[in-house]
Short mmCIF file of C-alpha atoms and ligand atoms in Angstrom, two decimals:
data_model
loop_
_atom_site.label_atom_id
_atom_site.label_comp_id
_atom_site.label_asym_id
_atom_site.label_seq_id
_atom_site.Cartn_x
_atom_site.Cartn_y
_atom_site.Cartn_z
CA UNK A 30 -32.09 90.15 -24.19
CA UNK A 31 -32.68 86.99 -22.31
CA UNK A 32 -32.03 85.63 -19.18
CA UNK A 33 -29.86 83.45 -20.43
CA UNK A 34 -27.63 86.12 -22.48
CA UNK A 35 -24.01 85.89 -21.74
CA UNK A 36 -24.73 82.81 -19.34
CA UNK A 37 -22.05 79.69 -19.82
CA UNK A 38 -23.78 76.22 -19.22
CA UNK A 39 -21.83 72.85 -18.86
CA UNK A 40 -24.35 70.22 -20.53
CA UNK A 41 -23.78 67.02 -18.78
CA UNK A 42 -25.39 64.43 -21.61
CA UNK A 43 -25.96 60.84 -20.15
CA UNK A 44 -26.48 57.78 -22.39
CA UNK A 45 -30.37 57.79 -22.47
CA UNK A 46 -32.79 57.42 -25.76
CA UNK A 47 -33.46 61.24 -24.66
CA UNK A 48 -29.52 62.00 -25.72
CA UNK A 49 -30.76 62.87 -28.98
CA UNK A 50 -33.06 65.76 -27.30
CA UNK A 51 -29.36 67.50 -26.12
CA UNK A 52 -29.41 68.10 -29.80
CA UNK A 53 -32.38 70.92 -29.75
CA UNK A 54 -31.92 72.03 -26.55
CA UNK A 55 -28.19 73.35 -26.93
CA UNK A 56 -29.91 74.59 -29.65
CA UNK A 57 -32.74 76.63 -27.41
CA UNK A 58 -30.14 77.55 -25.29
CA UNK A 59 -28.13 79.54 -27.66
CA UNK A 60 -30.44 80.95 -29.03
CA UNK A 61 -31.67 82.59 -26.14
CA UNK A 62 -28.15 83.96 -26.02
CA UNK A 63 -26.13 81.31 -23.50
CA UNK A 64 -22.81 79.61 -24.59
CA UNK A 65 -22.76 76.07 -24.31
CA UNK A 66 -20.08 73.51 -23.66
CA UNK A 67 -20.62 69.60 -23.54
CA UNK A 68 -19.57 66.62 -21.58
CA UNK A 69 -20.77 63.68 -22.82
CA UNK A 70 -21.14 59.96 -20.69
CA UNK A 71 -19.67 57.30 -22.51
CA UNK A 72 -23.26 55.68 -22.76
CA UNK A 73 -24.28 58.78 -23.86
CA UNK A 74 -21.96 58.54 -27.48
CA UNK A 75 -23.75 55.77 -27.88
CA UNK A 76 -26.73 57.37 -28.79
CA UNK A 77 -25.58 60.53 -30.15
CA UNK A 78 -21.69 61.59 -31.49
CA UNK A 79 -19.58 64.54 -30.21
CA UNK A 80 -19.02 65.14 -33.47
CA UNK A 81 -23.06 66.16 -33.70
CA UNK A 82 -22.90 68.04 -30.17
CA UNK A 83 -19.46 69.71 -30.75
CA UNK A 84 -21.10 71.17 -34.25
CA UNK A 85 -23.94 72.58 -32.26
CA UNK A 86 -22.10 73.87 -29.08
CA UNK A 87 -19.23 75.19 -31.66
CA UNK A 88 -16.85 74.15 -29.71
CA UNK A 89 -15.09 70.81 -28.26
CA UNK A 90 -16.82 68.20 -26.69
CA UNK A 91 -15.28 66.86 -23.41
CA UNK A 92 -15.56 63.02 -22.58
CA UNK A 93 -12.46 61.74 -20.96
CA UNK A 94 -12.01 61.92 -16.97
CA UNK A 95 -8.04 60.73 -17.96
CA UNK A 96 -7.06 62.77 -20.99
CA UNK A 97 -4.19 64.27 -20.83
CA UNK A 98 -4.56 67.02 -22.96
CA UNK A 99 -8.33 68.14 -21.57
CA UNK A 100 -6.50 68.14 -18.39
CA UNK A 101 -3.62 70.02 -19.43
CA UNK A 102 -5.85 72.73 -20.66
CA UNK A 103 -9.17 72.75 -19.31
CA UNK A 104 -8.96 69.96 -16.67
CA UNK A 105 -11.91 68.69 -14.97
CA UNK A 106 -11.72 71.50 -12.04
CA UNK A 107 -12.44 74.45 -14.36
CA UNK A 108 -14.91 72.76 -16.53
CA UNK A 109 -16.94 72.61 -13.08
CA UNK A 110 -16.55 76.08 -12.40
CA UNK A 111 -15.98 77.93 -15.45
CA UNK A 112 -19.71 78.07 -15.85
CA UNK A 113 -22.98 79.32 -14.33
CA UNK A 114 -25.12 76.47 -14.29
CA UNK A 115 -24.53 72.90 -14.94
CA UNK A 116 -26.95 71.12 -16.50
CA UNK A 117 -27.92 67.57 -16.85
CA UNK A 118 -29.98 67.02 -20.31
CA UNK A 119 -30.96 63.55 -20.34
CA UNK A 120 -29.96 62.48 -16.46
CA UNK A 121 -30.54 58.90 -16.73
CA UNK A 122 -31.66 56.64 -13.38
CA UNK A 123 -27.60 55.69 -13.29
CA UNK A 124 -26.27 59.27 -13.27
CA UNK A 125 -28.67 60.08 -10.75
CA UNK A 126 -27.68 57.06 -8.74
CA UNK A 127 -24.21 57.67 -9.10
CA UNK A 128 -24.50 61.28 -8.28
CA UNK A 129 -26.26 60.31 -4.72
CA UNK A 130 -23.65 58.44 -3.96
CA UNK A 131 -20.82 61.37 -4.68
CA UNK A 132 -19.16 58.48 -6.94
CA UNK A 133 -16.50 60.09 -9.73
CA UNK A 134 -15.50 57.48 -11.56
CA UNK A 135 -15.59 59.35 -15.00
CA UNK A 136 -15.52 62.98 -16.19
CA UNK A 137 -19.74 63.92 -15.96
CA UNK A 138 -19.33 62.45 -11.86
CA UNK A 139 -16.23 64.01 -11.56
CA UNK A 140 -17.49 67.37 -12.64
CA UNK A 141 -20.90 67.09 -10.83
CA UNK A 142 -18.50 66.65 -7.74
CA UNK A 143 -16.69 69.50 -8.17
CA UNK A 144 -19.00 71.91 -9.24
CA UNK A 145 -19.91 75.00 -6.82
CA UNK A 146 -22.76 76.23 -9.21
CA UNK A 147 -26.13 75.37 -9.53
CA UNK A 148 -27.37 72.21 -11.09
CA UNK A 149 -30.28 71.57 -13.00
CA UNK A 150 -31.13 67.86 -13.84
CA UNK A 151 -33.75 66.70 -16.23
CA UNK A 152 -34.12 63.08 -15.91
CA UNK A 153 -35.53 60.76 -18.70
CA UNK A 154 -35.85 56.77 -17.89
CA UNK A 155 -38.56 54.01 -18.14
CA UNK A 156 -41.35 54.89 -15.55
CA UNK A 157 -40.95 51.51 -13.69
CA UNK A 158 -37.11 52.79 -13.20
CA UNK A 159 -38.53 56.47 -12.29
CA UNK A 160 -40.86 55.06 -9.91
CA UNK A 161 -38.24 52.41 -8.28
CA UNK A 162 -37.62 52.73 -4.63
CA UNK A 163 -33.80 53.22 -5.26
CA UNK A 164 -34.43 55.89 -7.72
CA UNK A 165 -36.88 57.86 -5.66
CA UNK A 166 -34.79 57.69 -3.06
CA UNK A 167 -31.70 58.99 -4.58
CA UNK A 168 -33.65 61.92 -6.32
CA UNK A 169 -34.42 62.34 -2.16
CA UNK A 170 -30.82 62.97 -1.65
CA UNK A 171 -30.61 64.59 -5.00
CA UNK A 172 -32.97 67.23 -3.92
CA UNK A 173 -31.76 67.95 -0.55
CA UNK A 174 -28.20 68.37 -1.98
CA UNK A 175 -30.00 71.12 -3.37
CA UNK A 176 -30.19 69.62 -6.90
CA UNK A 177 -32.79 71.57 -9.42
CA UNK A 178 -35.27 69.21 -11.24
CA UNK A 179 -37.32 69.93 -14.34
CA UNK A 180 -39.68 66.96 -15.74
CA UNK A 181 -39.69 64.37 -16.31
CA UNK A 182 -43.27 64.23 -17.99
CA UNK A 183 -45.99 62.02 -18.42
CA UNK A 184 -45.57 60.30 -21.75
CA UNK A 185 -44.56 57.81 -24.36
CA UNK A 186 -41.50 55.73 -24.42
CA UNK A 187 -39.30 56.34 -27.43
CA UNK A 188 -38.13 52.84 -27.18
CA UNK A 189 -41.04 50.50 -25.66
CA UNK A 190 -44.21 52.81 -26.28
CA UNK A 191 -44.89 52.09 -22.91
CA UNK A 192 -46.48 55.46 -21.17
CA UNK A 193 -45.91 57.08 -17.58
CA UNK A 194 -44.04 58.97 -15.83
CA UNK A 195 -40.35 59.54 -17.47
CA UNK A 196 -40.26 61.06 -20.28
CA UNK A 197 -37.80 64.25 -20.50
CA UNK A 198 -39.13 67.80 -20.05
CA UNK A 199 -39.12 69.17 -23.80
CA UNK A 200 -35.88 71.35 -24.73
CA UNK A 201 -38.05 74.25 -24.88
CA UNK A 202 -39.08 73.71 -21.19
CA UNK A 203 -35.38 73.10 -19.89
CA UNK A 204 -34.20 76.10 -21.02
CA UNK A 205 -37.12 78.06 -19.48
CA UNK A 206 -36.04 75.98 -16.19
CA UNK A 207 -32.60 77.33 -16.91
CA UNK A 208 -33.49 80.79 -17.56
CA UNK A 209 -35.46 80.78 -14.33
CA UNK A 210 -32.66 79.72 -12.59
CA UNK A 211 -30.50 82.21 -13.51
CA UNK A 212 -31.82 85.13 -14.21
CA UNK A 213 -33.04 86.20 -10.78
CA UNK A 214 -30.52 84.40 -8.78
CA UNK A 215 -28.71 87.78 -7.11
CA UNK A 216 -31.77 89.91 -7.64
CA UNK A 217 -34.11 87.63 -6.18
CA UNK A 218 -32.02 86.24 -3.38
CA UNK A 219 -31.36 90.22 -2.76
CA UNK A 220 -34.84 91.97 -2.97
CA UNK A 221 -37.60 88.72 -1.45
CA UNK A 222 -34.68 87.57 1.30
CA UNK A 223 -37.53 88.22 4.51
CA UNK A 224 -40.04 89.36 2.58
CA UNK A 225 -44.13 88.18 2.92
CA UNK A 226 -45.43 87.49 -0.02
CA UNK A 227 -49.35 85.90 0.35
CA UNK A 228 -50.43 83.51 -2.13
CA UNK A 229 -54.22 82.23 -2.60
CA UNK A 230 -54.58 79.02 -4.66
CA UNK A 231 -57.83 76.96 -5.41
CA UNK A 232 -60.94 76.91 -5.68
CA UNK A 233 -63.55 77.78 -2.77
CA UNK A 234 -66.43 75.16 -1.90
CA UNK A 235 -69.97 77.43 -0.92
CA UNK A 236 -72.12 75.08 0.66
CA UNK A 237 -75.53 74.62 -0.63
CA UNK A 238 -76.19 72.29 2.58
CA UNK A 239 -74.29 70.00 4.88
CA UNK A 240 -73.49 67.27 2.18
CA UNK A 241 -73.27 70.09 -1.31
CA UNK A 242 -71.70 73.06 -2.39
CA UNK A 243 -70.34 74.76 -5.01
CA UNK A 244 -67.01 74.75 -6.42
CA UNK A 245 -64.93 75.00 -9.88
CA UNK A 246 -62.21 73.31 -11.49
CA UNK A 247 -59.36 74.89 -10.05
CA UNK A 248 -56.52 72.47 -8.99
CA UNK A 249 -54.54 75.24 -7.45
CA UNK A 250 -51.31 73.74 -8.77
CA UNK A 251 -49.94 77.10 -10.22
CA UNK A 252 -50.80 79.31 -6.92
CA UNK A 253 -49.43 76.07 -5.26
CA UNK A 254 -46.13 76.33 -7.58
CA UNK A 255 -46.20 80.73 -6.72
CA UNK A 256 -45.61 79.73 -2.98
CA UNK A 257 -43.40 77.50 -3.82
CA UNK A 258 -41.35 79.00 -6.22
CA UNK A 259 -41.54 82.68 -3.68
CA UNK A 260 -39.80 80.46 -0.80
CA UNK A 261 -37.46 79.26 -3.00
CA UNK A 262 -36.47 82.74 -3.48
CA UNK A 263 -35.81 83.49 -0.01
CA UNK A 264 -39.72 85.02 1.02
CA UNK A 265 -41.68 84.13 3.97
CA UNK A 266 -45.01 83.17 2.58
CA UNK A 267 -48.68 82.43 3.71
CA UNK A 268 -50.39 80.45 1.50
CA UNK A 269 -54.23 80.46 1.52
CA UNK A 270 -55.79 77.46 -0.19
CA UNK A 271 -59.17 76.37 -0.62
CA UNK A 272 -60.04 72.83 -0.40
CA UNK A 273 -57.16 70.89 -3.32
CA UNK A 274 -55.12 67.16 -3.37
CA UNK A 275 -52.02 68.94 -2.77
CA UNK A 276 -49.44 68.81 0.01
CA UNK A 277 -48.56 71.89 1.94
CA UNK A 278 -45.46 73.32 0.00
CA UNK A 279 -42.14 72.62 1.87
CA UNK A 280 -41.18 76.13 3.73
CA UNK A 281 -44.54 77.81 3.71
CA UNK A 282 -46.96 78.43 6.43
CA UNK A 283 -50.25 77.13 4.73
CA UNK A 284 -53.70 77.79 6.05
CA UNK A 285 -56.52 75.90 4.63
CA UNK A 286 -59.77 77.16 4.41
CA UNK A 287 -63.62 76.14 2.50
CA UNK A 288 -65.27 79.24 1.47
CA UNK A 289 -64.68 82.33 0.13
CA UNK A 290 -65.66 84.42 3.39
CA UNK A 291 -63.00 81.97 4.96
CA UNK A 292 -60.71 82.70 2.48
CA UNK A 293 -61.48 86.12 3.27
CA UNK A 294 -60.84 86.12 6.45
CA UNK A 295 -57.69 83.85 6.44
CA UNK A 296 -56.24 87.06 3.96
CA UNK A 297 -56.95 89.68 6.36
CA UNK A 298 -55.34 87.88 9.30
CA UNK A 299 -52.22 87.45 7.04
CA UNK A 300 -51.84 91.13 6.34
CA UNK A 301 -49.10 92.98 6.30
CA UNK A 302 -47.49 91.74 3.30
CA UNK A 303 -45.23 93.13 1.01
CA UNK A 304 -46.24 91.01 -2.27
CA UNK A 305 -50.14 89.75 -2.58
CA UNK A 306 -50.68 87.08 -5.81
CA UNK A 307 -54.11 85.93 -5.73
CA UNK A 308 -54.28 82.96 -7.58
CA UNK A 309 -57.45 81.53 -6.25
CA UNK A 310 -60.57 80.77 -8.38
CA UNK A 311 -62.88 82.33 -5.95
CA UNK A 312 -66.30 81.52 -6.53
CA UNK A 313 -67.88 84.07 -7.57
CA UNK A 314 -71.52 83.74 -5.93
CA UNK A 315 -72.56 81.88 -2.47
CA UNK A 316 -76.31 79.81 -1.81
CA UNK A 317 -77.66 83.12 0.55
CA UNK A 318 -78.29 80.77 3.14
CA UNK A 319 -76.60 77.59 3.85
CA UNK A 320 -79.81 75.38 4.68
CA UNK A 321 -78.93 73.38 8.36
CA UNK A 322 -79.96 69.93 7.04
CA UNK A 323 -80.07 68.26 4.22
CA UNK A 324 -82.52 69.76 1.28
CA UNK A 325 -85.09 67.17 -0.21
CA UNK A 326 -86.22 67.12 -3.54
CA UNK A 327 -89.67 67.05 -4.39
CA UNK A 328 -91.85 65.03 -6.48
CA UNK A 329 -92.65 67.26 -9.66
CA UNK A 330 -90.77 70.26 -8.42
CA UNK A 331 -88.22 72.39 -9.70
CA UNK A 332 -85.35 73.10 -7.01
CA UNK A 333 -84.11 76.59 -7.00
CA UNK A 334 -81.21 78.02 -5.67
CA UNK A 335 -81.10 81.76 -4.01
CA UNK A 336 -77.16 83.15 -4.71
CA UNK A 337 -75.68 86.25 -3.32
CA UNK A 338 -72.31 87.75 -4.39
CA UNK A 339 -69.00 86.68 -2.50
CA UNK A 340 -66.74 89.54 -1.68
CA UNK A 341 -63.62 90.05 -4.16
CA UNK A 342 -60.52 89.22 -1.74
CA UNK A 343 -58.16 90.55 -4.47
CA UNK A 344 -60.09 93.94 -5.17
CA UNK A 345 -60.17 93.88 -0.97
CA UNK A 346 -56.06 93.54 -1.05
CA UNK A 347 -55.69 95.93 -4.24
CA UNK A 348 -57.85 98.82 -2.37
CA UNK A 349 -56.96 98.15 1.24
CA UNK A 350 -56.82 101.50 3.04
CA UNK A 351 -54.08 100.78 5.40
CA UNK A 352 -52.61 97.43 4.35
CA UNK A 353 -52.09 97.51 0.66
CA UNK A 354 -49.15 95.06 -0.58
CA UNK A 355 -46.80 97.03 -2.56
CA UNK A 356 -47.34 94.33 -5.27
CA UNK A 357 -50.44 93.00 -5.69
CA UNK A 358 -51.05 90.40 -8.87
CA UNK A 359 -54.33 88.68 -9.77
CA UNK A 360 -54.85 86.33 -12.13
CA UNK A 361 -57.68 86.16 -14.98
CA UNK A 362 -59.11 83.34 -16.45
CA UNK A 363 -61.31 83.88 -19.25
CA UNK A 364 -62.62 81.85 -22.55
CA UNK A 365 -63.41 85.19 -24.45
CA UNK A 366 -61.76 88.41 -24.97
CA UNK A 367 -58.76 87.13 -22.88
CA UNK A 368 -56.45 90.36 -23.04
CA UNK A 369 -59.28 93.30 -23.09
CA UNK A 370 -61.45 91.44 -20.29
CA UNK A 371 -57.77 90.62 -17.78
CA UNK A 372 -56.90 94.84 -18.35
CA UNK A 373 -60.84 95.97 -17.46
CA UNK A 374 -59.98 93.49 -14.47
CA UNK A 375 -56.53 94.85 -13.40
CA UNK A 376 -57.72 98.67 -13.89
CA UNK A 377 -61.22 97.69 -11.95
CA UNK A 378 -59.54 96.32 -8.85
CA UNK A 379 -57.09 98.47 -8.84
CA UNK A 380 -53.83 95.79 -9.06
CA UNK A 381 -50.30 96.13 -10.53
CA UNK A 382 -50.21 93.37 -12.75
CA UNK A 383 -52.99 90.11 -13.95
CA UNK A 384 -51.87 87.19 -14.50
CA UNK A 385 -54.53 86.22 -17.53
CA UNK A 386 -54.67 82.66 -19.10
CA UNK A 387 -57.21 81.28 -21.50
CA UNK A 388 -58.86 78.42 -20.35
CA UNK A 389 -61.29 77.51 -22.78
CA UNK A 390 -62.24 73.70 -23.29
CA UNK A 391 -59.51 71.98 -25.19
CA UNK A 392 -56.39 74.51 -23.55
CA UNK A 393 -56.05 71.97 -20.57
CA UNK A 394 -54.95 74.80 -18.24
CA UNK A 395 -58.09 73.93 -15.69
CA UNK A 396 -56.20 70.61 -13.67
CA UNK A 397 -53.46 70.55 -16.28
CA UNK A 398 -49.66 70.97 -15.52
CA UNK A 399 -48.86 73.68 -18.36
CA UNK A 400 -49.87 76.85 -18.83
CA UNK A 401 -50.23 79.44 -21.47
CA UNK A 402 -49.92 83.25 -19.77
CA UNK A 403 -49.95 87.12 -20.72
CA UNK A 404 -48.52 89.37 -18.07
CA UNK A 405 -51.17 92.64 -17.81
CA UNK A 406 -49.39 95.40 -16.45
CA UNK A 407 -49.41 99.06 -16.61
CA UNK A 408 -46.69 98.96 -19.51
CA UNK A 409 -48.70 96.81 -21.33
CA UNK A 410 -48.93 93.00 -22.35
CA UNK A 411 -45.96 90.46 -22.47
CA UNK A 412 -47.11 86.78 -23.95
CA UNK A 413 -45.02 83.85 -22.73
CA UNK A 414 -44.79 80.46 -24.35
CA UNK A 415 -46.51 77.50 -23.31
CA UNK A 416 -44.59 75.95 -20.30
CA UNK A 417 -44.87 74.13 -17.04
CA UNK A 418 -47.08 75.52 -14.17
CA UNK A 419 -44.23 75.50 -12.32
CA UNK A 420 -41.99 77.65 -14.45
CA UNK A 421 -44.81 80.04 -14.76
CA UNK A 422 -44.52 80.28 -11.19
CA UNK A 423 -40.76 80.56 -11.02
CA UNK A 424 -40.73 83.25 -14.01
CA UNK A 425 -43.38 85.45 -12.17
CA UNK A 426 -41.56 85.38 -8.99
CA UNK A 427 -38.52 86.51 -10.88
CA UNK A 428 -40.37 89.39 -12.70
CA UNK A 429 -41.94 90.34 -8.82
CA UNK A 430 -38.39 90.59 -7.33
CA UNK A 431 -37.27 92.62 -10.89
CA UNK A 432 -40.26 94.81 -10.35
CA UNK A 433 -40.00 95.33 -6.19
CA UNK A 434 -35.59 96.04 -6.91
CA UNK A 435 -36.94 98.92 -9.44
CA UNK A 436 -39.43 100.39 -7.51
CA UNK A 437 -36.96 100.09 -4.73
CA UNK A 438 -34.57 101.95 -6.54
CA UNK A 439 -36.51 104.23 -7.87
CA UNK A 440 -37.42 105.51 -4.29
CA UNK A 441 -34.04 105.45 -3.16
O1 C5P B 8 -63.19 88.71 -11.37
P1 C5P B 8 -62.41 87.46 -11.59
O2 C5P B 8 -62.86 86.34 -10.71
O3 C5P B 8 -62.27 87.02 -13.00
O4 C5P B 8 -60.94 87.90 -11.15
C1 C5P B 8 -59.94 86.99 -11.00
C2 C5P B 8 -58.98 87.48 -9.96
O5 C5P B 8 -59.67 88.02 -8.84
C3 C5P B 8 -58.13 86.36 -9.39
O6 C5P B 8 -56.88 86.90 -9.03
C4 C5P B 8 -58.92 85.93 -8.17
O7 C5P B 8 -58.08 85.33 -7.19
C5 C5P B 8 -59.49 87.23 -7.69
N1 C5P B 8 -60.80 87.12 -7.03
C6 C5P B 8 -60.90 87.29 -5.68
N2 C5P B 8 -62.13 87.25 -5.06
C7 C5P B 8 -63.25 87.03 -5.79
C8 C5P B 8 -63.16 86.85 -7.17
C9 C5P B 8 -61.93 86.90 -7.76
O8 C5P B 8 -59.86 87.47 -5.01
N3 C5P B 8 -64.41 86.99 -5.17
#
């Protein structure tokens, strides 16, 4: 079982290079157990055939706004609804555009009108035409319609070689944008409506003296993407960060802090929660004494550098004697021994599930968009594919609600 068993998607395929792409992903989708039907752009037979789509979807492919049979027996009204998701697989810069404007002036704008169920768009264009004023700004309007984007991605241009910004998500990655949005929709919406969930993303900077510290690599894009992605869902969430180049997450109360005894601190104030996820690459050790001025180095002299330990926030959380999250997650990252090393961690600070990733030179986790996970818990170890940080993010929120409804249950 998938998320995506039994589910129905409409695939809305505009006329972009990244047509051929529909190809694999009705593909993915299937086989993680959905049934797809097709509408295809006119553009969009230009670069691949119903013929090809309606072999892979196994069933007809719909392309006329004006036909009188479709209309007799499907008709554009229950194509919209006669599905769970609609998805958009390439959504070129003109789709898009036409969308914002709530034109309908053939069947894929007609649909997208009349469609009460969620829709997922992953765009594909040029990266001059993704980063165009008109575009961003319908994407703007896109997004507060309350449209669903996944990609696009940096990369190259099937038709100029040019690089950017604008490639399609991969197949493999839309259906795991799919599957997220599905899945948890009623149990999510039901079991995190009004509930806190804390967050900690980043790294912390310990300073050594007014103008260094230490720090780490951590971006803090996934625990960025948790709060996100928990808010989404319906939670009320604090999100701790250390010092990162991101922008407070839409919907989430976001406290910014420096060092780990901040971080600390900022944790404790935030408590009661009902879900913890510590996602922050807390350093592990602090210069004992922050020296008031600036240190000088000395002719012929090797500097040296007295640490002390930092306190664990999560292991704080996990074992809190009064305040203890129903849920608490923490996250490993390790080069060696990834899955024996993240289950030492989860039994040792006493949390329900870790989070563990490799990050070894050459993964590109450390700053990188995608991520490579194994969920820890008591039941054991579940690998998931490669994908986006932010359907990591959007997966683990869904298996938090699944895991808060059974315990839930279980009590009642
Ligand atoms: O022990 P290690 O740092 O590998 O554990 C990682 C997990 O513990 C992460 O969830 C991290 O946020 C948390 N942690 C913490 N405080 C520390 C060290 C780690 O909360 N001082």
């Amino acid at each position: 079982m998938t998320g995506l068993t039994g589910k129905r998607i409409l695939l809305v395929v505009s006329g972009g290079i990244a047509a051929y792409k529909a190809l694999e992903l009705i593909r993915r989708l299937r086989e993680r157990g959905a049934s797809v039907r097709a509408v295809m752009t006119a553009a969009a037979q230009a670069f691949v055939t119903p013929l090809s789509v309606g072999a892979l979807t196994g069933g007809r492919v719909f392309t006329d706004l004006l036909d009188r049979e479709d209309e007799h027996d499907v008709g554009h009204i229950r194509l919209a609804r006669e599905c769970d998701l609609v998805l958009i697989a390439p959504a070129t810069a003109d789709l898009l555009a036409r969308m914002a404007q709530g034109l309908a002036g053939d069947l894929a704008t007609t649909v997208l009108l009349a469609t009460d169920r969620p829709v997922l768009a992953a765009p594909a264009m040029n990266p001059r035409m993704w980063a165009h004023p008109a575009t961003q700004r319908n994407l703007a309007t896109l997004h507060a319609d309350g449209v669903h984007f996944v990609g696009p991605e940096v990369g190259e241009m099937a038709e100029s070689g040019e690089a950017g910004l604008g490639r399609m998500a991969e197949p493999a990655d839309i259906a795991a944008a799919a599957e997220a949005l599905l899945t948890p929709r009623a149990i999510m919406a039901a079991t995190l409506a009004g509930q806190h969930v804390l967050v900690t993303a980043g790294p912390t900077h310990e300073p050594i003296d007014p103008v260094r510290y230490i720090a780490n690599r951590s971006s803090g894009r996934q625990g960025f993407a948790v709060a996100e992605a928990a808010a989404a869902a319906g939670a009320r969430v604090t999100l701790v960060a250390g010092p990162v180049a991101l922008a407070d997450p839409p919907g989430v109360r976001t406290v910014r802090v420096e060092t780990a005894a901040e971080m600390l601190a900022a944790v404790e104030a935030a408590l009661p929660a009902d879900v913890a996820v510590m996602a922050a690459a807390v350093g592990d050790w602090r210069p004992q004494e922050a020296a008031p001025g600036k240190l000088k180095k000395k002719a012929g002299e090797a500097a040296r550098l007295d640490l002390t330990t930092n306190p664990d926030i999560l292991a704080a959380v996990a074992q809190h004697a009064t305040k203890r999250p129903r849920l608490v997650v923490g996250f490993a990252a390790e080069t060696d021994d990834l899955l024996a090393n993240a289950e030492a961690k989860r039994a040792a600070k006493g949390c329900d599930m870790i989070v563990a990733n490799d990050v070894s030179p050459g993964t590109g986790v450390m700053g990188g968009a995608r991520n490579t996970v194994h969920l820890v818990t008591a039941a054991g170890v579940e690998s998931w594919p490669s994908m986006l940080k932010t359907a990591v993010a959007e997966r683990l929120v869904a298996r938090i609600a699944e895991t808060l409804a059974r315990s839930r249950a279980a009590a009642e």
